[in-house]
PDB file of C-alpha atoms in Angstrom:
ATOM      1  CA  MET A  18       0.000   0.000   0.000  1.00 56.00           C
ATOM      2  CA  GLU A  19       2.912   2.360   0.730  1.00 55.00           C
ATOM      3  CA  ARG A  20       4.129   2.042  -2.843  1.00 57.00           C
ATOM      4  CA  GLY A  21       0.651   2.910  -4.072  1.00 57.00           C
ATOM      5  CA  ILE A  22       0.637   6.023  -1.925  1.00 55.00           C
ATOM      6  CA  LEU A  23       3.869   7.249  -3.448  1.00 55.00           C
ATOM      7  CA  LYS A  24       2.794   6.375  -6.993  1.00 51.00           C
ATOM      8  CA  LYS A  25      -0.610   8.044  -6.798  1.00 50.00           C
ATOM      9  CA  LEU A  26       0.714  11.176  -5.130  1.00 50.00           C
ATOM     10  CA  SER A  27       2.709  12.501  -8.046  1.00 40.00           C
ATOM     11  CA  VAL A  28       3.368  15.778  -6.209  1.00 45.00           C
ATOM     12  CA  SER A  29       6.813  16.288  -4.723  1.00 42.00           C
ATOM     13  CA  PHE A  30       6.735  16.642  -0.947  1.00 47.00           C
ATOM     14  CA  PRO A  31       9.298  19.122   0.433  1.00 44.00           C
ATOM     15  CA  ARG A  32      10.681  18.022   3.806  1.00 46.00           C
ATOM     16  CA  GLU A  33      11.915  21.306   5.244  1.00 46.00           C
ATOM     17  CA  ALA A  34      12.898  21.695   8.855  1.00 41.00           C
ATOM     18  CA  GLY A  35       9.779  21.841  10.993  1.00 45.00           C
ATOM     19  CA  ASN A  36       7.349  21.393   8.091  1.00 47.00           C
ATOM     20  CA  LEU A  37       5.250  18.396   7.276  1.00 47.00           C
ATOM     21  CA  PRO A  38       4.829  17.227   3.705  1.00 50.00           C
ATOM     22  CA  VAL A  39       2.165  19.064   1.722  1.00 49.00           C
ATOM     23  CA  TYR A  40      -0.960  16.963   2.063  1.00 52.00           C
ATOM     24  CA  SER A  41      -4.604  17.760   1.387  1.00 54.00           C
ATOM     25  CA  ARG A  42      -7.673  16.439   3.178  1.00 56.00           C
ATOM     26  CA  ALA A  43      -8.982  15.001  -0.091  1.00 55.00           C
ATOM     27  CA  GLN A  44      -5.998  12.659  -0.223  1.00 55.00           C
ATOM     28  CA  GLY A  45      -6.738  11.595   3.363  1.00 50.00           C
ATOM     29  CA  GLN A  46      -9.958  10.023   2.157  1.00 61.00           C
ATOM     30  CA  ILE A  47      -8.023   7.858  -0.286  1.00 68.00           C
ATOM     31  CA  PHE A  48      -5.247   6.816   2.112  1.00 73.00           C
ATOM     32  CA  PRO A  49      -5.480   6.411   5.869  1.00 77.00           C
ATOM     33  CA  PRO A  50      -3.484   9.010   7.825  1.00 78.00           C
ATOM     34  CA  GLU A  51      -1.585   6.232   9.635  1.00 82.00           C
ATOM     35  CA  LYS A  52      -0.084   5.005   6.351  1.00 80.00           C
ATOM     36  CA  ILE A  53       0.730   8.518   5.125  1.00 78.00           C
ATOM     37  CA  CYS A  54       2.508   9.269   8.407  1.00 82.00           C
ATOM     38  CA  LYS A  55       4.441   6.008   8.194  1.00 83.00           C
ATOM     39  CA  VAL A  56       5.570   6.654   4.616  1.00 82.00           C
ATOM     40  CA  PHE A  57       6.747  10.197   5.376  1.00 80.00           C
ATOM     41  CA  GLN A  58       8.048   9.298   8.842  1.00 83.00           C
ATOM     42  CA  VAL A  59       5.886  11.850  10.644  1.00 82.00           C
ATOM     43  CA  ASN A  60       4.119  11.426  13.994  1.00 86.00           C
ATOM     44  CA  ARG A  61       0.354  11.333  13.800  1.00 85.00           C
ATOM     45  CA  SER A  62       0.078  14.039  16.442  1.00 84.00           C
ATOM     46  CA  SER A  63       2.280  16.301  14.291  1.00 80.00           C
ATOM     47  CA  TYR A  64       0.105  15.575  11.295  1.00 79.00           C
ATOM     48  CA  TYR A  65      -3.092  16.559  13.107  1.00 80.00           C
ATOM     49  CA  THR A  66      -1.425  19.669  14.540  1.00 79.00           C
ATOM     50  CA  TYR A  67      -0.434  20.563  10.975  1.00 76.00           C
ATOM     51  CA  LEU A  68      -4.027  20.114   9.764  1.00 77.00           C
ATOM     52  CA  ALA A  69      -5.278  22.368  12.579  1.00 79.00           C
ATOM     53  CA  GLY A  70      -3.077  25.137  11.178  1.00 77.00           C
ATOM     54  CA  ALA A  71      -1.036  25.684  14.339  1.00 75.00           C
ATOM     55  CA  VAL A  72       2.183  27.691  13.922  1.00 79.00           C
ATOM     56  CA  SER A  73       5.205  26.722  16.007  1.00 80.00           C
ATOM     57  CA  GLN A  74       6.850  29.133  18.427  1.00 87.00           C
ATOM     58  CA  ARG A  75      10.051  28.957  16.400  1.00 88.00           C
ATOM     59  CA  ALA A  76       8.221  29.989  13.220  1.00 87.00           C
ATOM     60  CA  GLN A  77       6.619  32.934  15.033  1.00 90.00           C
ATOM     61  CA  ALA A  78       9.996  33.950  16.485  1.00 92.00           C
ATOM     62  CA  ASN A  79      11.585  33.732  13.016  1.00 92.00           C
ATOM     63  CA  LYS A  80       8.835  35.934  11.585  1.00 92.00           C
ATOM     64  CA  ASN A  81       9.428  38.610  14.240  1.00 93.00           C
ATOM     65  CA  LEU A  82      13.203  38.346  13.870  1.00 93.00           C
ATOM     66  CA  LEU A  83      12.948  38.639  10.085  1.00 93.00           C
ATOM     67  CA  ALA A  84      10.982  41.879  10.454  1.00 93.00           C
ATOM     68  CA  MET A  85      13.777  43.305  12.626  1.00 92.00           C
ATOM     69  CA  ILE A  86      16.448  42.077  10.219  1.00 91.00           C
ATOM     70  CA  LYS A  87      14.678  43.742   7.275  1.00 91.00           C
ATOM     71  CA  GLU A  88      14.397  46.980   9.220  1.00 91.00           C
ATOM     72  CA  VAL A  89      18.122  47.029  10.090  1.00 90.00           C
ATOM     73  CA  HIS A  90      18.993  46.045   6.521  1.00 88.00           C
ATOM     74  CA  GLN A  91      16.922  48.903   5.072  1.00 88.00           C
ATOM     75  CA  LYS A  92      18.389  51.444   7.531  1.00 89.00           C
ATOM     76  CA  SER A  93      21.883  50.424   6.412  1.00 86.00           C
ATOM     77  CA  LYS A  94      20.882  51.065   2.785  1.00 87.00           C
ATOM     78  CA  GLN A  95      21.264  47.329   2.137  1.00 84.00           C
ATOM     79  CA  HIS A  96      24.982  47.342   2.950  1.00 86.00           C
ATOM     80  CA  TYR A  97      25.004  45.285   6.150  1.00 87.00           C
ATOM     81  CA  GLY A  98      25.437  41.547   5.931  1.00 87.00           C
ATOM     82  CA  SER A  99      24.649  38.967   8.585  1.00 88.00           C
ATOM     83  CA  PRO A 100      27.681  39.706  10.849  1.00 90.00           C
ATOM     84  CA  ARG A 101      26.867  43.407  11.185  1.00 90.00           C
ATOM     85  CA  ILE A 102      23.145  42.834  11.534  1.00 91.00           C
ATOM     86  CA  GLN A 103      23.867  40.316  14.280  1.00 91.00           C
ATOM     87  CA  GLN A 104      25.992  42.937  16.056  1.00 92.00           C
ATOM     88  CA  VAL A 105      23.173  45.505  15.828  1.00 92.00           C
ATOM     89  CA  LEU A 106      20.669  43.005  17.225  1.00 92.00           C
ATOM     90  CA  LYS A 107      23.099  42.142  20.012  1.00 92.00           C
ATOM     91  CA  ALA A 108      23.357  45.857  20.861  1.00 93.00           C
ATOM     92  CA  HIS A 109      19.551  45.849  21.212  1.00 90.00           C
ATOM     93  CA  LYS A 110      19.861  43.011  23.784  1.00 91.00           C
ATOM     94  CA  MET A 111      18.771  40.255  21.393  1.00 89.00           C
ATOM     95  CA  GLN A 112      20.674  36.984  21.636  1.00 90.00           C
ATOM     96  CA  VAL A 113      20.778  35.524  18.122  1.00 91.00           C
ATOM     97  CA  PHE A 114      23.421  33.587  16.217  1.00 92.00           C
ATOM     98  CA  ARG A 115      24.899  34.893  12.985  1.00 91.00           C
ATOM     99  CA  SER A 116      24.036  31.667  11.157  1.00 91.00           C
ATOM    100  CA  ARG A 117      20.341  32.112  11.980  1.00 92.00           C
ATOM    101  CA  VAL A 118      20.468  35.715  10.771  1.00 91.00           C
ATOM    102  CA  ALA A 119      22.207  34.576   7.572  1.00 90.00           C
ATOM    103  CA  CYS A 120      19.618  31.855   6.972  1.00 90.00           C
ATOM    104  CA  LEU A 121      16.683  34.244   7.435  1.00 91.00           C
ATOM    105  CA  MET A 122      18.344  36.842   5.214  1.00 89.00           C
ATOM    106  CA  GLN A 123      18.867  34.261   2.499  1.00 88.00           C
ATOM    107  CA  GLN A 124      15.209  33.167   2.680  1.00 87.00           C
ATOM    108  CA  ALA A 125      14.136  36.805   2.377  1.00 84.00           C
ATOM    109  CA  GLY A 126      16.512  37.428  -0.529  1.00 84.00           C
ATOM    110  CA  ALA A 127      18.484  40.096   1.344  1.00 79.00           C
ATOM    111  CA  SER A 128      22.257  40.326   1.123  1.00 78.00           C
ATOM    112  CA  GLY A 129      24.911  42.831   2.038  1.00 75.00           C
ATOM    113  CA  ASN A 130      26.843  44.744  -0.620  1.00 75.00           C
ATOM    114  CA  GLU A 131      30.573  44.262  -0.700  1.00 67.00           C
ATOM    115  CA  GLU A 132      32.534  47.426  -1.232  1.00 67.00           C
ATOM    116  CA  LYS A 133      35.350  47.216  -3.744  1.00 60.00           C
ATOM    117  CA  LYS A 134      38.760  47.533  -2.200  1.00 64.00           C
ATOM    118  CA  ILE A 135      41.278  49.369  -4.334  1.00 65.00           C
TER     119      ILE A 135
END
């Protein structure tokens, strides 16, 4: 049955950190949720939380942090990269790692401009 699930669902399922595979309720009527969860290695409780539309605390924190990052980036006239933005956030008493700032900046399509050294 698991092979049939994968064959019939011709849509690619992105497995990003913290996200469940894209899955509609209509497909749940064809395949039992237990089998879908087994195939994609997801807990049933996570699946039902996903269907309820709950947003994780980390996702909410990332959304708020991204807003601050965009604000700092715009104030710097899009010159600051992740190290400088991290320093500005640290000055505002926010504990955040540079790698997290860099990841959020990359997702938002923001990058710092390198000045040419002569």
